[in-house]
Short mmCIF file of C-alpha atoms in Angstrom, two decimals:
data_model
loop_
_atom_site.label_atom_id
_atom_site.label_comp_id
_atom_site.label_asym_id
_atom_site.label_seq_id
_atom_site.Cartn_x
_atom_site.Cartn_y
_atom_site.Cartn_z
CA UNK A 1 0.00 0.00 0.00
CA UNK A 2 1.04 3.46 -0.96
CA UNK A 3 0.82 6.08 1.37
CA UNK A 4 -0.33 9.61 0.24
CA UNK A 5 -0.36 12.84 1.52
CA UNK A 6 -3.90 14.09 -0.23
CA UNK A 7 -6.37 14.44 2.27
CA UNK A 8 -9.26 13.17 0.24
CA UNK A 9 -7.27 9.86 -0.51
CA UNK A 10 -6.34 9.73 3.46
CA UNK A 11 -9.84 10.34 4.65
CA UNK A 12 -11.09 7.43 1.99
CA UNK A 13 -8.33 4.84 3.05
CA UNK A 14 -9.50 5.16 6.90
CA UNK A 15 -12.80 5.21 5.53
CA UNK A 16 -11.78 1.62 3.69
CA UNK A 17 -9.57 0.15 6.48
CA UNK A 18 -12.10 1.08 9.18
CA UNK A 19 -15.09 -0.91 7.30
CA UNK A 20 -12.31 -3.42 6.37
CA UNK A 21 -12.54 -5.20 9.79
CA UNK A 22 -14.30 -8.74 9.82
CA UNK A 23 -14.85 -8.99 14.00
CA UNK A 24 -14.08 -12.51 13.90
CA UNK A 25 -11.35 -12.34 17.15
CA UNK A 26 -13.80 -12.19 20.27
CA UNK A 27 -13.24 -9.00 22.38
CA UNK A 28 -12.30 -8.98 26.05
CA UNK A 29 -12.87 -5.92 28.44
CA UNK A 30 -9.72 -5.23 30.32
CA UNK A 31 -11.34 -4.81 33.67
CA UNK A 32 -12.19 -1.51 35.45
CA UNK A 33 -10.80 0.51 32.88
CA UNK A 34 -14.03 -0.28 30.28
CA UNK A 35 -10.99 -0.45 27.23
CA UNK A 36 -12.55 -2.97 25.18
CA UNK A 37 -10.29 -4.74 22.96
CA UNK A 38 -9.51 -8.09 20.73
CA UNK A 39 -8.98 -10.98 22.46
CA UNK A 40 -5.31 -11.13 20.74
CA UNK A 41 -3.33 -7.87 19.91
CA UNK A 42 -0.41 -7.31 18.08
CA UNK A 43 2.97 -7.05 19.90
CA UNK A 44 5.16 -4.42 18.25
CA UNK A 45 8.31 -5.29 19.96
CA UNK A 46 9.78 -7.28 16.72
CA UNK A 47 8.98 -4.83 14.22
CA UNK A 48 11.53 -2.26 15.83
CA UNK A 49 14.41 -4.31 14.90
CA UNK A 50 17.71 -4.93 16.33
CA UNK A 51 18.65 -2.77 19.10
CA UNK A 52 20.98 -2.12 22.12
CA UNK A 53 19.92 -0.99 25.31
CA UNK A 54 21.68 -0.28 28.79
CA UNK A 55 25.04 -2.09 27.34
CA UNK A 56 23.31 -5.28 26.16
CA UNK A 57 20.91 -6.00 22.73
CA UNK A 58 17.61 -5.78 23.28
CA UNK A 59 15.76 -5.93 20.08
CA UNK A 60 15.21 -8.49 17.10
CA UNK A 61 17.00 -9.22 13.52
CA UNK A 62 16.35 -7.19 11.00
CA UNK A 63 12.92 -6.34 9.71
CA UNK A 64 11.24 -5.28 6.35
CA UNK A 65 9.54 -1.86 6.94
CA UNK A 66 7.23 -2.59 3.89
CA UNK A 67 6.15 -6.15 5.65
CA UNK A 68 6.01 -4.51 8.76
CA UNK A 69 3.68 -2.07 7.72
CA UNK A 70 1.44 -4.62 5.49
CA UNK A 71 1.60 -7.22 8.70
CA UNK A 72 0.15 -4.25 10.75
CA UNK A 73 -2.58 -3.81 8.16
CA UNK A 74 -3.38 -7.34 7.87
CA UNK A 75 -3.66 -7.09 11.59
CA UNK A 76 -6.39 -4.65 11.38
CA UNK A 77 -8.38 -5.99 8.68
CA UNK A 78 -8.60 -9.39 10.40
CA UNK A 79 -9.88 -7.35 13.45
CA UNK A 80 -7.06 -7.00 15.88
CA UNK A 81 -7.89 -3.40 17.48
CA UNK A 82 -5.07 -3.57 19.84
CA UNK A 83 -1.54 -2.76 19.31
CA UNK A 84 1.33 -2.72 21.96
CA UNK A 85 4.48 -1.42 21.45
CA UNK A 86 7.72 0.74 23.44
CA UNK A 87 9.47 3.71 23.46
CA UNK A 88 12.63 1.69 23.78
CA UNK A 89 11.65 -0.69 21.27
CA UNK A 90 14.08 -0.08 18.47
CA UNK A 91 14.18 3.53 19.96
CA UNK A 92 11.17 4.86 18.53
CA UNK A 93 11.02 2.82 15.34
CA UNK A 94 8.03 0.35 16.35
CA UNK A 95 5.90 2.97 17.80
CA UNK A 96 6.69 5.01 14.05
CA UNK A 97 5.99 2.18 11.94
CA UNK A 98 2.72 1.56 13.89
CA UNK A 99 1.84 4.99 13.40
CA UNK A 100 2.01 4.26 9.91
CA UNK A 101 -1.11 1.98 10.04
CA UNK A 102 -2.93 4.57 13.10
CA UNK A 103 -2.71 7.78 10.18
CA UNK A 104 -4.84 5.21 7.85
CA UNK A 105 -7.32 4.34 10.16
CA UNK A 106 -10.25 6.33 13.03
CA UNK A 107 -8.22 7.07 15.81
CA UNK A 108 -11.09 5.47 17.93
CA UNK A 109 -10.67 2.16 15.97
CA UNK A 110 -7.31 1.27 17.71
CA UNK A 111 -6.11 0.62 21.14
CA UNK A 112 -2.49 2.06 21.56
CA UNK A 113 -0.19 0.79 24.49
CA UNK A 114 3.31 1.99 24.89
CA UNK A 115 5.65 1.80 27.82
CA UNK A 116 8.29 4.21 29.73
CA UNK A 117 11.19 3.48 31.72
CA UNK A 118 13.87 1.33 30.06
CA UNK A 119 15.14 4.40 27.95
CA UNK A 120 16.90 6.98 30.12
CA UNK A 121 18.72 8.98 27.36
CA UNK A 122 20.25 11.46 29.25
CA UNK A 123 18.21 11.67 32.39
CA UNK A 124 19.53 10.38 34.97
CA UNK A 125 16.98 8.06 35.57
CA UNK A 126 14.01 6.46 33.43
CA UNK A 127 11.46 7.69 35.71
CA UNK A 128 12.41 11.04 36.08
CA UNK A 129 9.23 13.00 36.24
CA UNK A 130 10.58 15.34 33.42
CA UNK A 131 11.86 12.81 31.04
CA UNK A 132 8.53 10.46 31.57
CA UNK A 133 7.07 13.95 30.53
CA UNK A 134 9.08 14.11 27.25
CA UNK A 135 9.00 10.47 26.11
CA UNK A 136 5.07 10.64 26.01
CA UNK A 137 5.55 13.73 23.92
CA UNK A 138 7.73 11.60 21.61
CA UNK A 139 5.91 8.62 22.04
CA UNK A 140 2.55 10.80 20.59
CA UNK A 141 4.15 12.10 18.02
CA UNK A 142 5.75 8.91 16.72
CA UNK A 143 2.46 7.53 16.87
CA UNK A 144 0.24 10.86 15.03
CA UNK A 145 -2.02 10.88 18.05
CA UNK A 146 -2.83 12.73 21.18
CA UNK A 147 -3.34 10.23 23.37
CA UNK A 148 -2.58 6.67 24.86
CA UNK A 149 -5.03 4.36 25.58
CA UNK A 150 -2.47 2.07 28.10
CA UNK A 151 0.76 3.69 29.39
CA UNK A 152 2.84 1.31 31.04
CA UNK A 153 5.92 1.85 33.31
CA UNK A 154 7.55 -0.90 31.88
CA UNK A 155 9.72 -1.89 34.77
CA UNK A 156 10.20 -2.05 38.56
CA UNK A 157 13.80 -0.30 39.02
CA UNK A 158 12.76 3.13 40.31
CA UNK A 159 16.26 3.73 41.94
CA UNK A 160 18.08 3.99 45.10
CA UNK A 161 15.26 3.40 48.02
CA UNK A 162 12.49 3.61 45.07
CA UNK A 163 13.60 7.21 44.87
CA UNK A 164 11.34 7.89 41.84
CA UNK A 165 9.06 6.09 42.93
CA UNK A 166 6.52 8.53 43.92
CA UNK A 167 6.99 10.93 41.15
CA UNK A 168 6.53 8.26 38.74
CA UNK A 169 3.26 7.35 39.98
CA UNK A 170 2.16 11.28 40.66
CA UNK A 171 2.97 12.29 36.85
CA UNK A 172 1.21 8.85 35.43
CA UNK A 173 -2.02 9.96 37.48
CA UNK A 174 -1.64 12.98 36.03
CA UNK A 175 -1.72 12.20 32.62
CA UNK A 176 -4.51 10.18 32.75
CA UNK A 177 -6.35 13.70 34.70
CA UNK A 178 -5.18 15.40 31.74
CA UNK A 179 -6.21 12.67 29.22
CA UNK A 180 -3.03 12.18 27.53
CA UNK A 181 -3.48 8.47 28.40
CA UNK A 182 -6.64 6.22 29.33
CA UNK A 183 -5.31 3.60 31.63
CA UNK A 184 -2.42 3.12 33.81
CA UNK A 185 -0.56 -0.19 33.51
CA UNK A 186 2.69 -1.78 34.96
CA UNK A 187 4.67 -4.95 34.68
CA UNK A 188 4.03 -8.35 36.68
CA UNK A 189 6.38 -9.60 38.14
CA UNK A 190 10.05 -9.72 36.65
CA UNK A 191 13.63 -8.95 37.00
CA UNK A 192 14.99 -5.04 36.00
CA UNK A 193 17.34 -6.24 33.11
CA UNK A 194 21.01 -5.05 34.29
CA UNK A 195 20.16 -6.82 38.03
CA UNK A 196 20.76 -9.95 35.83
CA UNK A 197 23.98 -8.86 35.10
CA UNK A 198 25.29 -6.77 38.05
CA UNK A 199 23.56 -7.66 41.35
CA UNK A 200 23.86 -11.01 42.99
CA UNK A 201 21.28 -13.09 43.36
CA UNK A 202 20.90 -12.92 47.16
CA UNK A 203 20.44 -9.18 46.79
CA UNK A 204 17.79 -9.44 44.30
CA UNK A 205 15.00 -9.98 46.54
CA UNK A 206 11.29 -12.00 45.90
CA UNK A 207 10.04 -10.30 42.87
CA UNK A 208 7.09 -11.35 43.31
CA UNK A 209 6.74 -9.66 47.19
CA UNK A 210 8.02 -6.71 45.17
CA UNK A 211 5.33 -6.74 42.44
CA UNK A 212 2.70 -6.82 45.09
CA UNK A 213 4.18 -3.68 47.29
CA UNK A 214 4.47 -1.91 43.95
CA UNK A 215 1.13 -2.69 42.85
CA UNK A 216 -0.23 -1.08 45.87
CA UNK A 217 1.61 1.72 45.46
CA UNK A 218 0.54 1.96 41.69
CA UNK A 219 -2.52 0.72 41.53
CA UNK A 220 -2.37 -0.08 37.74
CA UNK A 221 -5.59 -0.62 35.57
CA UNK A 222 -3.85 -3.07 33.84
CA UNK A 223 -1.32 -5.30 33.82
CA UNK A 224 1.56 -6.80 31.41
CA UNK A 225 2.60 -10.02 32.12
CA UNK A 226 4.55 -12.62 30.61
CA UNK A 227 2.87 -15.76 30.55
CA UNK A 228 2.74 -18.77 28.91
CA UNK A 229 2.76 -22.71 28.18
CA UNK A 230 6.12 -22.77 29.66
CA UNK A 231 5.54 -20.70 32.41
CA UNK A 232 4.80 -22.41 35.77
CA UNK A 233 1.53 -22.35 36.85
CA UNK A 234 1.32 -21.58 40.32
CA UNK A 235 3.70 -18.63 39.82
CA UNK A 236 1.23 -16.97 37.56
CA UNK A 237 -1.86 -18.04 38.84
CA UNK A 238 -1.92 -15.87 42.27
CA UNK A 239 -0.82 -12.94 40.17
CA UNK A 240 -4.25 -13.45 37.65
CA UNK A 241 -6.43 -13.65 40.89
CA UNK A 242 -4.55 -10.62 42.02
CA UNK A 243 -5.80 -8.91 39.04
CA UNK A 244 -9.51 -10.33 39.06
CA UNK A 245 -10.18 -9.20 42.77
CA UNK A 246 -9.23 -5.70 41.74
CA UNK A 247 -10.81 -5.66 38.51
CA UNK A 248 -7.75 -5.19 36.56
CA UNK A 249 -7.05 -5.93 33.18
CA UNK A 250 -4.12 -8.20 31.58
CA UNK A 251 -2.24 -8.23 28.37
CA UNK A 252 -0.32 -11.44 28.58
CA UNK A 253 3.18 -11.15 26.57
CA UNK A 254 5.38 -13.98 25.01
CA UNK A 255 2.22 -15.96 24.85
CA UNK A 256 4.03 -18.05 22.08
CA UNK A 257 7.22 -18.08 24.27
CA UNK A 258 8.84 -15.94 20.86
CA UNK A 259 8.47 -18.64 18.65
CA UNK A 260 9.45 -21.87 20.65
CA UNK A 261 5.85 -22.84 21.23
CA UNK A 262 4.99 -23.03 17.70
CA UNK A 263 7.71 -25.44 15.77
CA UNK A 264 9.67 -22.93 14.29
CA UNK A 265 12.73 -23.57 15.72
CA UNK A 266 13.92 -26.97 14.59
CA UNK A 267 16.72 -29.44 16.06
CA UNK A 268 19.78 -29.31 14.37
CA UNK A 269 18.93 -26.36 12.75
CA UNK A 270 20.55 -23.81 14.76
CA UNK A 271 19.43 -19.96 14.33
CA UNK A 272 22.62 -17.54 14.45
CA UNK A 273 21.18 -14.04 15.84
CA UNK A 274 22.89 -10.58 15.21
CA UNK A 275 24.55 -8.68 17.35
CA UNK A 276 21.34 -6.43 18.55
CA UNK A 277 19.19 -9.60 18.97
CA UNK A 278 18.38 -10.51 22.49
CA UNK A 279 17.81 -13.77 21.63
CA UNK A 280 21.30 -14.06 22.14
CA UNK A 281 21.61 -14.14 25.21
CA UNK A 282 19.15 -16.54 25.96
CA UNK A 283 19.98 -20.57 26.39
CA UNK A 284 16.31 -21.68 25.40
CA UNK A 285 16.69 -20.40 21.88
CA UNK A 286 20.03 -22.40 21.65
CA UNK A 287 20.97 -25.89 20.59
CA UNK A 288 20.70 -27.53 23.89
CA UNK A 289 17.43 -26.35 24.82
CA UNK A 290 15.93 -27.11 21.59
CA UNK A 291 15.61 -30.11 21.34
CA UNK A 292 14.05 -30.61 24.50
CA UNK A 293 11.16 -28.29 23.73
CA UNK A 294 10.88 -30.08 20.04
CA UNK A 295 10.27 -33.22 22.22
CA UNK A 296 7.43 -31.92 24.08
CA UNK A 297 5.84 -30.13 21.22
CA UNK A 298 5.66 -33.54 19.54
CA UNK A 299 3.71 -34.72 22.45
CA UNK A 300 1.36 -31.61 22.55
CA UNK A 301 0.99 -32.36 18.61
CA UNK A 302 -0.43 -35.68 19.90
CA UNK A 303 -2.87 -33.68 22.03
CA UNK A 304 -3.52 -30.87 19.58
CA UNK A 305 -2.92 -31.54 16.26
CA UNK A 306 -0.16 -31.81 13.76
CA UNK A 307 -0.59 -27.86 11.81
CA UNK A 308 1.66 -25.28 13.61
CA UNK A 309 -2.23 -23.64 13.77
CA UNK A 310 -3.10 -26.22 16.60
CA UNK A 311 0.05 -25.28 18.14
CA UNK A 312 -0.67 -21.84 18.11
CA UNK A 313 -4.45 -22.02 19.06
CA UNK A 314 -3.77 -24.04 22.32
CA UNK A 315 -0.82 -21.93 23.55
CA UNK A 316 -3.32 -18.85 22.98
CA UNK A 317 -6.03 -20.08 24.69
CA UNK A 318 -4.00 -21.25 27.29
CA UNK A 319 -3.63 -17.22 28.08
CA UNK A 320 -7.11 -16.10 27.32
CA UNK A 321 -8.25 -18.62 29.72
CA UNK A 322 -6.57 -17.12 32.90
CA UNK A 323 -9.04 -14.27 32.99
CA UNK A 324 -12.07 -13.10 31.45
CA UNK A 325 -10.39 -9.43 31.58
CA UNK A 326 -7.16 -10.93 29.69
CA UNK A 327 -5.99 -10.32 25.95
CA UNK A 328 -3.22 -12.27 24.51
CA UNK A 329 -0.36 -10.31 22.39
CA UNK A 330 1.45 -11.77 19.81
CA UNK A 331 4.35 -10.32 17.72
CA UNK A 332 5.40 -10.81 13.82
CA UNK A 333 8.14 -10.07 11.34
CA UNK A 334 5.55 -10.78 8.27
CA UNK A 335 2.36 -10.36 6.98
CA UNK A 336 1.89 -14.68 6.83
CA UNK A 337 2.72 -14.84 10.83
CA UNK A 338 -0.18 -12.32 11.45
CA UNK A 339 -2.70 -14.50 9.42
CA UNK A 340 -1.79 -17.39 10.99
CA UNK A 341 -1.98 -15.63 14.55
CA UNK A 342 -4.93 -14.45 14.16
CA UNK A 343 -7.09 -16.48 12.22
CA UNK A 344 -6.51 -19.52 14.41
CA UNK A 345 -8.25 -19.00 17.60
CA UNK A 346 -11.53 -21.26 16.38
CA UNK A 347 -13.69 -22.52 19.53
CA UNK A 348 -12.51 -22.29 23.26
CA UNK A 349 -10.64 -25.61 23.84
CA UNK A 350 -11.84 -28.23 26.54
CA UNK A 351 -10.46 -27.19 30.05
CA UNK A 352 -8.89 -31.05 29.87
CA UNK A 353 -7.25 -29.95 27.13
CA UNK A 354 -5.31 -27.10 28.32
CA UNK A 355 -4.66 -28.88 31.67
CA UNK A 356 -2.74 -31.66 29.36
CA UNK A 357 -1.24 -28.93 27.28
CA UNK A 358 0.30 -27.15 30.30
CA UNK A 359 1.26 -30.61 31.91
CA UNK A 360 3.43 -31.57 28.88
CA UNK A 361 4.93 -28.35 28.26
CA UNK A 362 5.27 -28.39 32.26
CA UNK A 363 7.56 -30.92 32.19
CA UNK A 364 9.67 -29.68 29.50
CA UNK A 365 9.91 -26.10 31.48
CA UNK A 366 11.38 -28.45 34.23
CA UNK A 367 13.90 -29.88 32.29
CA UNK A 368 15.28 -26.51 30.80
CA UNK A 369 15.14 -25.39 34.28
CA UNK A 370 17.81 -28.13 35.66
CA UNK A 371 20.08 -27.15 32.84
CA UNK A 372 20.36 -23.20 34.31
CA UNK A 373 19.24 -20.05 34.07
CA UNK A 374 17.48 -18.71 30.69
CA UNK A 375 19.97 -15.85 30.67
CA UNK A 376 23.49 -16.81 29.52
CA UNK A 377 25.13 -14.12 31.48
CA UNK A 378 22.36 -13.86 34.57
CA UNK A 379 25.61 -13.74 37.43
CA UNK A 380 23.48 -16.60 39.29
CA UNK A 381 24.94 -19.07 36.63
CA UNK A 382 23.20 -22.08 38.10
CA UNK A 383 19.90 -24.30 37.74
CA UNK A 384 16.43 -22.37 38.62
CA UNK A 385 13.41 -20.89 37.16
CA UNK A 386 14.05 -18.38 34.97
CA UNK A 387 14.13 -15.28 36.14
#
């Protein structure tokens, strides 16, 4: 598609992508909030492309802006209203390519989500009240809108003795008073990035006794949390229930575990990832973790079916399921992944089902757990759920 700058043609192509959408992907409230939204979104992490980030890579290979842009489309015309992306991801080249699709479309026709925190530029911290100020600024702009639907601070670092704490929370209040955003959101629980590779593990703390005091302190309309088939269970289940009793919403990330839940990493096939590819630094998408995940996705195959679709389906529903106020988002580098993503979904499997799904990919998780961390550089360096 051809982008042009006559207003008549602009006003008929949002005219023609609005009508375009089939509503085939069921829609999920996210909680309190009333933000209605499909049932899976579109994570925009991918499309920003490799990337480096507080001295380590943090972004993907190389992407096609052309396929990025016709991916997003496709997105939208098979329904998918809701689009999540970063200031940091690719430093402001997802949430620009996204904005490609939002200046073809009614604003009112998307939800937007986009995060703060993990770029500091020269602040001196990422939640500086005045720098949170200016990377909405740029975030809106990047985007051609003038407002957020879902701001997220998109991790729980807020300096010595949570020093910006406070002022983090005050000025995301206050845009949402001042309608710049909709909807407050945070992160579950996780590990800031650099603790990984400069603090010791027995000064890390619980994370997830940190999550809770934070989301106290926060009180987020909505959360992101990573979540999937090869997540354990009982780590994420308190933290959905957390959500329900307060009427929260939940956009589960990495709901495809970034590719190793559908097949397309192979045994003895072994992906080589650039240098700003944070895929890198991570064991699971290496040759020794591999194969053990082929071997359970051969058993869920049994369960499923053979078509990476059945793979896809069940590790989808296996996140919509958590929560009637949770949406599923899934990333893409091409126009066929979208398709497949989100033309899958069919009927709501059997609870049985996803019980045996999460019990074979369960066991798997256990196995890549005994062989270390997920982080190839994490200083812990020995056997344990990944942090």
């Amino acid at each position: 598609m051809v982008l042009s700058d006559s207003p008549a043609l602009r006003a008929e192509r949002k005219r023609v992508m609005t009508s375009a959408v089939t509503g085939k992907i069921p829609s999920r409230r996210l909680g309190r909030c009333g933000i209605d939204v499909s049932a899976v979104g579109v994570g925009c992490w991918p499309i920003g492309g490799p990337d480096h980030n507080l001295g380590m890579p943090m972004g993907w290979s190389d992407v096609d802006e052309a396929s990025a842009v016709a991916g997003l489309e496709r997105a939208f015309e098979l329904g998918a209203n809701l689009f999540d992306t970063a200031d940091v991801y690719g430093h402001g080249r997802s949430e620009r390519l996204l904005g490609r699709l939002v200046a073809q479309v009614d604003r009112d026709a998307v939800v937007l989500t986009s995060k703060v925190g993990y770029f500091a530029g020269t602040a001196r911290h990422g939640y500086q009240p005045r720098h949170m100020r200016s990377q909405l600024e740029q975030s809106l702009e990047n985007l051609g809108v003038d407002h957020l639907d879902i701001y997220f601070l998109h991790h729980s670092d807020f300096g010595p003795d949570d020093r910006y704490l406070d002022g983090a929370v005050e000025v995301m209040r206050g845009f949402k008073a001042q309608g710049r955003i909709r909807a407050v959101g945070m992160r579950g629980p996780h590990r800031f990035a650099v603790d990984r590779l400069n603090t010791p593990p027995e000064l890390r703390g619980d994370k997830i006794e940190r999550f809770r005091a934070l989301f106290d302190t926060v009180q987020p309309d909505v959360l992101a949390v990573r979540d999937n088939l090869l997540t354990p269970n009982d780590r994420s289940a308190g933290i959905f229930a957390l959500a329900d009793a307060h009427d929260c919403g939940v956009l589960v990330n990495k709901p495809l575990g970034q590719g190793l839940l559908t097949g397309s990493y192979q045994p003895g096939c072994p992906r080589m990832f650039g240098h700003g590819d944070h895929r890198s630094r991570k064991r699971w998408f290496g040759p020794g973790a591999i194969p053990l995940i082929a071997e359970g996705l051969d058993r869920l195959r049994e369960l499923v079916g053979p078509e990476p679709a059945d793979l896809i389906r069940i590790a989808l529903w296996a996140g919509l399921v958590r929560s009637p106020r949770t949406a599923v988002l899934v990333g893409f580098t091409s126009p066929e992944q979208v398709s497949i993503n989100l033309t899958c979904l069919g009927e709501r499997p059997d609870p049985s089902t996803v019980g045996a799904a999460r019990s074979i990919m369960a066991e798997v998780q256990a196995q890549l757990d005994a062989g270390g961390q997920v982080f190839i550089d994490d200083l812990t360096g020995a056997a344990g759920t990944p942090q």
